[in-house]
Short mmCIF file of C-alpha atoms in Angstrom, two decimals:
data_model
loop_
_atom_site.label_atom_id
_atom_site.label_comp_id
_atom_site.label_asym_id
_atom_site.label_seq_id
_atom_site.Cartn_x
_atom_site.Cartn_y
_atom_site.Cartn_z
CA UNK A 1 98.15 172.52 129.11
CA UNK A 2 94.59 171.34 128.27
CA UNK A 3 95.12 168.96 131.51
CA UNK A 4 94.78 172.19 133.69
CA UNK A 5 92.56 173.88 131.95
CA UNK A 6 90.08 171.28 132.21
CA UNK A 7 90.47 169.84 135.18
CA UNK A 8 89.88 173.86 136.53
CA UNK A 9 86.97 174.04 134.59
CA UNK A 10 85.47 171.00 136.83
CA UNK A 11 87.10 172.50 140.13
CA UNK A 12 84.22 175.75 139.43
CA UNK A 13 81.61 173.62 138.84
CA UNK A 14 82.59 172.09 142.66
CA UNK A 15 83.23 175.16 144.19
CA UNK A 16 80.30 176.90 142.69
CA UNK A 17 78.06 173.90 144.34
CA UNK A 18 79.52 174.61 147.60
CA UNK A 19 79.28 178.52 147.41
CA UNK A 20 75.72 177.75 146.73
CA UNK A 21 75.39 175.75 149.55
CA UNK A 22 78.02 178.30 152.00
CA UNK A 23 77.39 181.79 150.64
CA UNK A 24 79.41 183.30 153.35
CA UNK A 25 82.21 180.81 153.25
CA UNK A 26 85.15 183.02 152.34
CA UNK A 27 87.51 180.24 151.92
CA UNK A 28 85.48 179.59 148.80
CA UNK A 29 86.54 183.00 147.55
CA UNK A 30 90.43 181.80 147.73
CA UNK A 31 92.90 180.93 145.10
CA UNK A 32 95.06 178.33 146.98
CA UNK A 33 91.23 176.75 147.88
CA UNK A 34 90.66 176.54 144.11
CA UNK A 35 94.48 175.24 143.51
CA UNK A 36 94.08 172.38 146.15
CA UNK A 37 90.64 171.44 144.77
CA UNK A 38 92.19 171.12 141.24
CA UNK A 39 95.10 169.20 142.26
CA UNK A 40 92.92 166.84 144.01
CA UNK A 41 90.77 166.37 140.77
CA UNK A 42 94.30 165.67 139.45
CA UNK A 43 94.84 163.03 141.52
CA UNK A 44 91.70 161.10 140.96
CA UNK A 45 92.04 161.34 137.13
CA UNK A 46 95.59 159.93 137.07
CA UNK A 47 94.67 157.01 139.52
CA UNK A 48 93.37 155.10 136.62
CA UNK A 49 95.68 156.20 133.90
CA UNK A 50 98.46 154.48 136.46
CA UNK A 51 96.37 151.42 137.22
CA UNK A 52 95.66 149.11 134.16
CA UNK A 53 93.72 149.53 131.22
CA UNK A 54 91.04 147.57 132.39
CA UNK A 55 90.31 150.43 134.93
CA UNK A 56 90.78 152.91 132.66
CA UNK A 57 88.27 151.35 130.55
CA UNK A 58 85.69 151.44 133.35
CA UNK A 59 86.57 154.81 134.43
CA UNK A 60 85.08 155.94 131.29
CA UNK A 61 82.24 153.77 130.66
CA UNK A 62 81.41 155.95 133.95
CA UNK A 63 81.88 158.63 132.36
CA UNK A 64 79.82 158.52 129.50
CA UNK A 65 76.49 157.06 131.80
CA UNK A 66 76.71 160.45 133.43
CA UNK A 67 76.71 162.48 130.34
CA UNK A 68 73.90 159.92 129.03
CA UNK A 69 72.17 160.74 132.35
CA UNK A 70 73.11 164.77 132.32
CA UNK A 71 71.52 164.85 128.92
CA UNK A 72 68.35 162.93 130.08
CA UNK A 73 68.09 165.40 132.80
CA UNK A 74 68.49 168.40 130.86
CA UNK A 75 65.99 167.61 128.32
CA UNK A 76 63.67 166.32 131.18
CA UNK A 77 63.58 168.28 134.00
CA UNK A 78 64.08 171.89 132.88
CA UNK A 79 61.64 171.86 130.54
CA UNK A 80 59.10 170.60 133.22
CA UNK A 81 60.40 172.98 135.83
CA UNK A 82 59.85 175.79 133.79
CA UNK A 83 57.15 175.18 132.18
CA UNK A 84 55.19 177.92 130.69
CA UNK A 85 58.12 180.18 131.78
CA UNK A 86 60.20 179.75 128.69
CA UNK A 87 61.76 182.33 126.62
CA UNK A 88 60.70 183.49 123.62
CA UNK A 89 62.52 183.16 120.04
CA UNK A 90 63.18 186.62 119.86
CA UNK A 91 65.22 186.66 122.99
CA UNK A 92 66.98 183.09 122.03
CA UNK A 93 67.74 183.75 118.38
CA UNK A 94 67.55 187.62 118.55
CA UNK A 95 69.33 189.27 121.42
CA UNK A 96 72.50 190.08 121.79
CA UNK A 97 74.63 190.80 124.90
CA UNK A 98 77.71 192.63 124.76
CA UNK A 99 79.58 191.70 127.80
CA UNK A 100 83.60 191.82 126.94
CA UNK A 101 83.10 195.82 127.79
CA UNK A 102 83.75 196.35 131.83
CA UNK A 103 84.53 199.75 132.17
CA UNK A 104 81.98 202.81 131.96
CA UNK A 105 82.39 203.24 128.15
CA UNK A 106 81.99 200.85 125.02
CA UNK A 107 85.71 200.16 124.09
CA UNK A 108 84.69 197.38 121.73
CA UNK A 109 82.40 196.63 119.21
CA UNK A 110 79.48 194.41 118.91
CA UNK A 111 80.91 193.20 115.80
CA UNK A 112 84.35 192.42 117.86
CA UNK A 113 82.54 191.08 120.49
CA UNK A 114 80.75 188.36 117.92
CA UNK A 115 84.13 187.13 116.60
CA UNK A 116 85.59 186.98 120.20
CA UNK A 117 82.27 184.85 120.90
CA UNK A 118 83.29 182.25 118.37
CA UNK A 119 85.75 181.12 120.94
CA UNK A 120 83.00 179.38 122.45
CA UNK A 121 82.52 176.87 119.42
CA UNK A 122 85.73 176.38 119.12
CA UNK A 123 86.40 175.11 122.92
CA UNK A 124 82.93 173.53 122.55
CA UNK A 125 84.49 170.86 120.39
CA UNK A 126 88.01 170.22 121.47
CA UNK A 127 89.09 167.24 121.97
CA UNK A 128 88.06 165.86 118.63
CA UNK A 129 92.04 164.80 118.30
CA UNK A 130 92.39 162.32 121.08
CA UNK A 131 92.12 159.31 119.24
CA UNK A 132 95.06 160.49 116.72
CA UNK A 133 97.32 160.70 120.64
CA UNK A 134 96.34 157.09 120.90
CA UNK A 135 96.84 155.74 117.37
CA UNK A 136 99.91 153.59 118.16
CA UNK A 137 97.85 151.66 120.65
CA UNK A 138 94.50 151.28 118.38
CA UNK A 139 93.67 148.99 115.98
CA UNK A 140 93.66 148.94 112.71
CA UNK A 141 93.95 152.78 113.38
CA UNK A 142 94.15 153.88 109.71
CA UNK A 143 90.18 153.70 109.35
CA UNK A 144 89.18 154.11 113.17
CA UNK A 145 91.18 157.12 114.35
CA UNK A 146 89.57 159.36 111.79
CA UNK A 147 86.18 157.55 112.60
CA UNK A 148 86.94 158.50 116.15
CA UNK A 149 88.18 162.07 114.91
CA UNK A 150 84.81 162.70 112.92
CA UNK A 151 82.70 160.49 115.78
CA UNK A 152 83.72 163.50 118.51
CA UNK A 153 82.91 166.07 116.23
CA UNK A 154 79.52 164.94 114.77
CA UNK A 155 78.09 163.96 118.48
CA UNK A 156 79.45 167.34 119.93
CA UNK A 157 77.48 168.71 117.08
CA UNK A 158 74.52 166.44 117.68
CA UNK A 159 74.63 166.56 121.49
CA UNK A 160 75.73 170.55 122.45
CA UNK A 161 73.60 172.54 120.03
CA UNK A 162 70.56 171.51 120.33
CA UNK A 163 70.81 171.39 124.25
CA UNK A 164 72.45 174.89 124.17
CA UNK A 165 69.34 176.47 122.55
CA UNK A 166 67.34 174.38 124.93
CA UNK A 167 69.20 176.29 128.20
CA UNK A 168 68.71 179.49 126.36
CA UNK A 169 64.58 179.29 126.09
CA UNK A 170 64.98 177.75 129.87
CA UNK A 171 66.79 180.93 131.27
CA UNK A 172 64.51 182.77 133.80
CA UNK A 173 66.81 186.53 134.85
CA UNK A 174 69.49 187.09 131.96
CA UNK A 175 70.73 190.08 134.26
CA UNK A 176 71.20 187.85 137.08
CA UNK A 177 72.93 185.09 135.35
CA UNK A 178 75.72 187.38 133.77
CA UNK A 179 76.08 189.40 137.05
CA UNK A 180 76.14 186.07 139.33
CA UNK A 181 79.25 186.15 141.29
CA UNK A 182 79.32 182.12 141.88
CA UNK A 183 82.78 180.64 140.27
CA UNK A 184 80.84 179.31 136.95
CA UNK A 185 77.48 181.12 136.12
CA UNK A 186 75.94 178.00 135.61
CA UNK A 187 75.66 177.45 138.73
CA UNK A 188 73.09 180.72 139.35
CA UNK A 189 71.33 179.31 135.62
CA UNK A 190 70.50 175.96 137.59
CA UNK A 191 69.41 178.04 140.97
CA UNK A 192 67.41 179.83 138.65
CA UNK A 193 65.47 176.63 137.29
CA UNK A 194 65.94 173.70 139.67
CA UNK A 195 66.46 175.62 143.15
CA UNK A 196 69.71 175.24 145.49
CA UNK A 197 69.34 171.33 145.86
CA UNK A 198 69.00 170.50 142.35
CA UNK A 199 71.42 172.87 141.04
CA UNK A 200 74.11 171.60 144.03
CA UNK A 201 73.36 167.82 142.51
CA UNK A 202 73.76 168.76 138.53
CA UNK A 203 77.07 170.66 139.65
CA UNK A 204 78.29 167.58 141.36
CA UNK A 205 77.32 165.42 138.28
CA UNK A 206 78.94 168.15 136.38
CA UNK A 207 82.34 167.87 138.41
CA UNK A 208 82.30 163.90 138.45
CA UNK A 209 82.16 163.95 134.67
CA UNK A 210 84.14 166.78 133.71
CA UNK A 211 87.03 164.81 135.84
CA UNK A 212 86.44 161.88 133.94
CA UNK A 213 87.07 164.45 131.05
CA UNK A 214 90.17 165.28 132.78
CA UNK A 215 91.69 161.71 133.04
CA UNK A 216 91.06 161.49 129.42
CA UNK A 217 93.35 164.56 128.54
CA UNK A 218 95.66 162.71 130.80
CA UNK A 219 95.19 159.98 128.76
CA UNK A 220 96.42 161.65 125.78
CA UNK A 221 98.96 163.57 127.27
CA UNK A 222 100.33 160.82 128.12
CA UNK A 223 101.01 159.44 125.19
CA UNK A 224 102.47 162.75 123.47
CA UNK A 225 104.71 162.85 126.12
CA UNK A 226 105.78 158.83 126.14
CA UNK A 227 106.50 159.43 122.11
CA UNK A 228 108.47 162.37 122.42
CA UNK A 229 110.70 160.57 125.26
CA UNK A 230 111.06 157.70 122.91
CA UNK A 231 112.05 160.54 120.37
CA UNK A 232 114.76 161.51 122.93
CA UNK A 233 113.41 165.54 122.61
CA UNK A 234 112.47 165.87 126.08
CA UNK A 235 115.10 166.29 129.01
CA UNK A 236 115.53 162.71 131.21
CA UNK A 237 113.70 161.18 128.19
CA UNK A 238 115.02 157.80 128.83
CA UNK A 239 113.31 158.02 132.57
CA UNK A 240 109.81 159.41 130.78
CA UNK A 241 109.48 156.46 127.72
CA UNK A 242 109.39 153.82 130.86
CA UNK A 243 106.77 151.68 130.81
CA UNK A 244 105.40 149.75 133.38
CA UNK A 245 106.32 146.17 133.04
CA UNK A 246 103.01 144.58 133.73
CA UNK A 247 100.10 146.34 131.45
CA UNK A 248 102.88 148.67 129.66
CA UNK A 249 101.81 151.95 131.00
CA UNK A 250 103.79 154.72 130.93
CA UNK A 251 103.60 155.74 134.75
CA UNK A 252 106.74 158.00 134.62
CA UNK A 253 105.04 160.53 131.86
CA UNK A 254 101.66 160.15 133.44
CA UNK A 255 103.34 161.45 136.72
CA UNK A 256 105.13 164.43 134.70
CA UNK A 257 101.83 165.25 132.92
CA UNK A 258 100.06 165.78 136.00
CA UNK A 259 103.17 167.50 138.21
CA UNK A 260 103.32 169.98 134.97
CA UNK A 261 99.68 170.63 135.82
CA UNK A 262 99.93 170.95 138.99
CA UNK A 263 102.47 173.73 138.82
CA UNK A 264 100.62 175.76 135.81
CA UNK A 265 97.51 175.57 137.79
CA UNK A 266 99.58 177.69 140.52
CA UNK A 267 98.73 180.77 138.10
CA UNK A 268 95.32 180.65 139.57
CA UNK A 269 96.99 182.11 142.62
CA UNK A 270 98.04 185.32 141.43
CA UNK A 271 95.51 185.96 138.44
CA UNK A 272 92.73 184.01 136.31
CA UNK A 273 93.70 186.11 133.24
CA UNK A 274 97.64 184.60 133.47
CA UNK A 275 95.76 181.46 133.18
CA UNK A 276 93.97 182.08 130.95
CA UNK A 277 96.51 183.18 128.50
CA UNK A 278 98.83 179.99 129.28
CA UNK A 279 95.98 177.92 128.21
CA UNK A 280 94.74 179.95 125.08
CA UNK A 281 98.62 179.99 123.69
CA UNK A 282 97.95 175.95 124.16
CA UNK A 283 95.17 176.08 121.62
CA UNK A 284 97.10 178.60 119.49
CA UNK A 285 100.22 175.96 119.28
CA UNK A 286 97.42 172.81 118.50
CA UNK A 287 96.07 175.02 116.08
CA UNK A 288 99.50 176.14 114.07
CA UNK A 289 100.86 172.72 114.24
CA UNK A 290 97.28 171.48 112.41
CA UNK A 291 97.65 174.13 110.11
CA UNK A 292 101.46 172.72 109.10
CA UNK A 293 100.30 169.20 108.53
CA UNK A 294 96.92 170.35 106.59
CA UNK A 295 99.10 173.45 104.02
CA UNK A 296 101.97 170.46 103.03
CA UNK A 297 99.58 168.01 102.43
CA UNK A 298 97.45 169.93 100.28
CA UNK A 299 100.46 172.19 98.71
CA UNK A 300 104.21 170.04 98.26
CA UNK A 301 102.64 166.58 99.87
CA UNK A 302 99.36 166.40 97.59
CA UNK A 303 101.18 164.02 94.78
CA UNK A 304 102.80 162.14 97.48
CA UNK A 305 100.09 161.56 100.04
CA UNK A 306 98.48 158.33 100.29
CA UNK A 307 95.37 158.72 101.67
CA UNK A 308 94.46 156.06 104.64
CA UNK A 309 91.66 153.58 103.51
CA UNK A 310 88.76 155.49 105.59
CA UNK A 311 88.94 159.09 103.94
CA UNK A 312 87.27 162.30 102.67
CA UNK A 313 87.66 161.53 98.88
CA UNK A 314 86.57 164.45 96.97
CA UNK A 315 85.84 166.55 99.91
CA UNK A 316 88.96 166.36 100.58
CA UNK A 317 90.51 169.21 99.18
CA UNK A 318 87.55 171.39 99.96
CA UNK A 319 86.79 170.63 103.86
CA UNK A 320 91.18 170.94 103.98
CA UNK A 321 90.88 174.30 102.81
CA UNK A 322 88.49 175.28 105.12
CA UNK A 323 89.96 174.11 107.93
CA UNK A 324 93.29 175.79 107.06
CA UNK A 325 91.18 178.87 107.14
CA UNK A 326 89.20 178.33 110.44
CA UNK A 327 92.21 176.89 112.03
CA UNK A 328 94.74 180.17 111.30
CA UNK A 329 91.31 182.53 111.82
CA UNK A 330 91.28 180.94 115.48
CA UNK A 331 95.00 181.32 115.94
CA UNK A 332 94.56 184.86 115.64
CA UNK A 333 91.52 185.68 117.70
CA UNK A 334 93.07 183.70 120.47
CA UNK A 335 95.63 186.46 120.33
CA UNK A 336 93.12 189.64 120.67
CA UNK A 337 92.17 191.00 124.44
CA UNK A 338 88.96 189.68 125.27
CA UNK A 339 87.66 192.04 128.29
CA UNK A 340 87.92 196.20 127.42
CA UNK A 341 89.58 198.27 128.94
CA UNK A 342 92.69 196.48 128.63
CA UNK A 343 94.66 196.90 131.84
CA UNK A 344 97.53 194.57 133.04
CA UNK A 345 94.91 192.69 135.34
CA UNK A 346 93.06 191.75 131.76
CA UNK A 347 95.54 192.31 129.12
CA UNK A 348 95.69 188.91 126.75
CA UNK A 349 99.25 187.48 127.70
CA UNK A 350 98.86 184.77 125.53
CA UNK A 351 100.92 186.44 122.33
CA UNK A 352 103.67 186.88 124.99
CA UNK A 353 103.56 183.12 125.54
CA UNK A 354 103.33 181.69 122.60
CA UNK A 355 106.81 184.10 121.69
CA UNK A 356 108.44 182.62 124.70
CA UNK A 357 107.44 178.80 123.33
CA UNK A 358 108.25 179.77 119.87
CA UNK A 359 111.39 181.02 120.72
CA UNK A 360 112.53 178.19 122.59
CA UNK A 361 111.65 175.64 119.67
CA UNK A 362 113.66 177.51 117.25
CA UNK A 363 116.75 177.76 119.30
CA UNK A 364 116.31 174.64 120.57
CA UNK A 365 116.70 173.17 116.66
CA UNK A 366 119.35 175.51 115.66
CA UNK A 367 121.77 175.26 118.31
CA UNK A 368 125.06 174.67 116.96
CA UNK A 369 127.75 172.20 118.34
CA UNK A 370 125.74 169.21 117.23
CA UNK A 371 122.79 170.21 120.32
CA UNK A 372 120.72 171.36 118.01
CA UNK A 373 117.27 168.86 116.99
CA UNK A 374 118.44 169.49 113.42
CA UNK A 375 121.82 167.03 113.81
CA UNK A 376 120.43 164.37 116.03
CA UNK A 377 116.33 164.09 115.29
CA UNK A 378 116.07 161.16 112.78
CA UNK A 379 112.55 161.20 113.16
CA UNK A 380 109.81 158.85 115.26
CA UNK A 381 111.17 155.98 116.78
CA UNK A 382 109.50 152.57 117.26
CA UNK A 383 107.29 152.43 120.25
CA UNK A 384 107.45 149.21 121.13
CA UNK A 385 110.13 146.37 121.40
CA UNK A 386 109.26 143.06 119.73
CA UNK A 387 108.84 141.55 122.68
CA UNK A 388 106.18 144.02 124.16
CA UNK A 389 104.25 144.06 121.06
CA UNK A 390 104.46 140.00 121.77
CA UNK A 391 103.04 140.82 125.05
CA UNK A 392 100.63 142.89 124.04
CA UNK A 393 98.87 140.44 121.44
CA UNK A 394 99.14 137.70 124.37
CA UNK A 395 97.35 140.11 126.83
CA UNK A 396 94.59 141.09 124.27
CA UNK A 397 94.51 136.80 123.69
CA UNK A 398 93.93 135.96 127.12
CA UNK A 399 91.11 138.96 127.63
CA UNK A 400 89.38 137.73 124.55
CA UNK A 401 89.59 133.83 126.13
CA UNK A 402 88.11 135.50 129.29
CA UNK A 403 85.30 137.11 127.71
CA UNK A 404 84.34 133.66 125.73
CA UNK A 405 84.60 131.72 128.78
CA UNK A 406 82.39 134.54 130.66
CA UNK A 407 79.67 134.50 127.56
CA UNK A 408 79.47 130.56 127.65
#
């Protein structure tokens, strides 16, 4: 479900652009607009997931010049544009904005309303588990998955904090901003520094890379989805673990990845908040399924783990312990309403989902009559045949040949 939620997160950086631009436009204002604008973002991230790897690989080399080039302009061109205009520390380190309360009395705390804001770290640096999706396909993936793992999460560190605190001195008319009535409010922070043009061409940027973002959830999707076909745990499995005969892509799960999308993103039609919640109970299951691996292997599993050859050493036990408590802490504030007064237009559905998906695993393994994942799951299957893996090594041969011949 991350597929969706991202890819709608890049449809309101569009949109906002063009309400900008077309304040009166009341198509803009529409839920089917926003659907067909998200399943068009779809569309152009699964292109080169369902091309060849060699497109994929330039798809996000794209990618990551327009975050370079984001960043430049960030750290460039707000400061200069509002220049002896910032903010003071007071107001950046100091104030504090209760804004989960939308009816004519305080329902919740400001002490509720801080622990609901930690949500924002914690979507802040998703993501950091991609390279684990794609571990099958990586090399010697015992040390560079968890460099990859601990790559995303230091640069989101590096990157995001230090340019948050940058927007927050750069912010002109706080009462403005969290009144705005565009589709993302940073559209109205950007009007408020750059003007209408420059904000419309950071949005853009903003939409272009966040889609890039999107073919990269794909990406991993993907993947999950291939290996639990080849599991045989998903319905039509042995149509899903196809792979395309000529750069061994798995089209068929791609498609199914972005169809199931497609159709979630639908709940933008009746109500943000039910998509909201079907999104938030995907963190929740991440999260609990974590928290399973990290409690065995640091409980029953810690004489019999062997730890990979790039690891935490000492720190292990420590930093596992703290993410055991961070990740079951974020389980459960993912469950708590996060707008007062709770109404059915704002109530948090997501413990209602995440019943529903529980409910369905467990029956789904206890079944009787030999249905049941208990009598048939033996546990992962081998990805690849001998002779794609023999295909795979002369592929990755004949690139490397290419690229001497090129350098020469």
């Amino acid at each position: 479900m991350a597929v969706p939620g991202t890819q709608q997160g890049a449809t309101k950086f569009l949109i906002s652009a063009l309400q900008i631009n077309y304040p009166d436009a009341a198509i803009l204002y529409q839920g089917w607009f926003s659907w067909l604008v998200t399943v068009a973002g779809l569309i152009v991230a699964l292109v080169p997931n369902i091309s060849s790897q060699i497109w994929l690989q330039r798809y996000f080399r794209v990618a990551i010049a327009i975050f370079f080039v984001l960043l430049f302009l960030f750290w460039t061109w707000f400061p200069i544009a509002v220049a002896g205009r910032f903010q003071s520390a007071s107001f950046v380190f100091q104030t504090f904005h209760n804004g989960i309360n939308l009816g004519p009395k305080q329902e919740a705390s400001d002490a509720y309303c801080w622990v609901i804001s930690l949500l924002f770290g914690a979507w802040e640096f998703g993501g950091y588990d991609a390279s684990a999706h794609l571990a099958e396909e990586t090399k010697d993936a015992s040390k560079n998955v968890a460099r990859g793992m601990w790559l995303s999460t230091v640069s989101t560190t590096i990157f995001s904090i230090p340019t948050l605190v940058l927007i927050l001195y750069c912010i002109q008319d706080f009462e403005a901003l969290i009144s705005a009535t565009y589709a993302n409010n940073w559209a109205e922070f950007l009007v408020q520094v750059i003007g209408p043009r420059g904000a419309t061409a950071i949005l853009i940027l903003n939409w272009i890379d966040c889609t890039c973002a999107t073919a990269a959830v794909v990406l991993s999707a993907t993947r999950v989805t291939f290996a639990l076909s080849r599991d045989k745990i998903l319905p039509g499995s042995s149509f899903f673990r196809k792979v395309n005969g000529v750069n061994l892509i798995p089209i068929n799960a791609a498609l199914l990845v972005v169809f199931i999308a497609a159709v979630v993103s639908c709940a933008v039609l009746g109500s943000s908040v039910a998509f909201g919640a079907i999104t938030a109970t995907t963190v929740i299951c991440q999260s609990i399924s974590y928290l399973f691996v990290l409690i065995t292997r640091h409980t029953v599993g810690r004489s019999r783990f062997e730890p990979a050859p790039w690891n935490l050493g000492h720190l292990a036990l420590p930093m596992g312990c703290f993410s055991i408590l961070w990740l079951t802490f974020l389980s459960i504030i993912l469950l708590f309403p996060q707008v007062f007064p709770v109404t059915p237009q704002t109530l948090n559905y997501s413990p209602i989902c995440l019943g529903i998906v529980t409910s369905i695993s467990v029956i789904g393994w206890v079944v009787p009559f030999g249905w049941g994942g208990r009598y048939w799951f033996k546990g992962p299957a081998n990805t690849l045949s001998a002779a794609q893996s023999e295909a795979l090594d002369d592929q990755s041969e004949v690139r490397s040949n290419k690229g001497t011949v090129s350098s020469t």
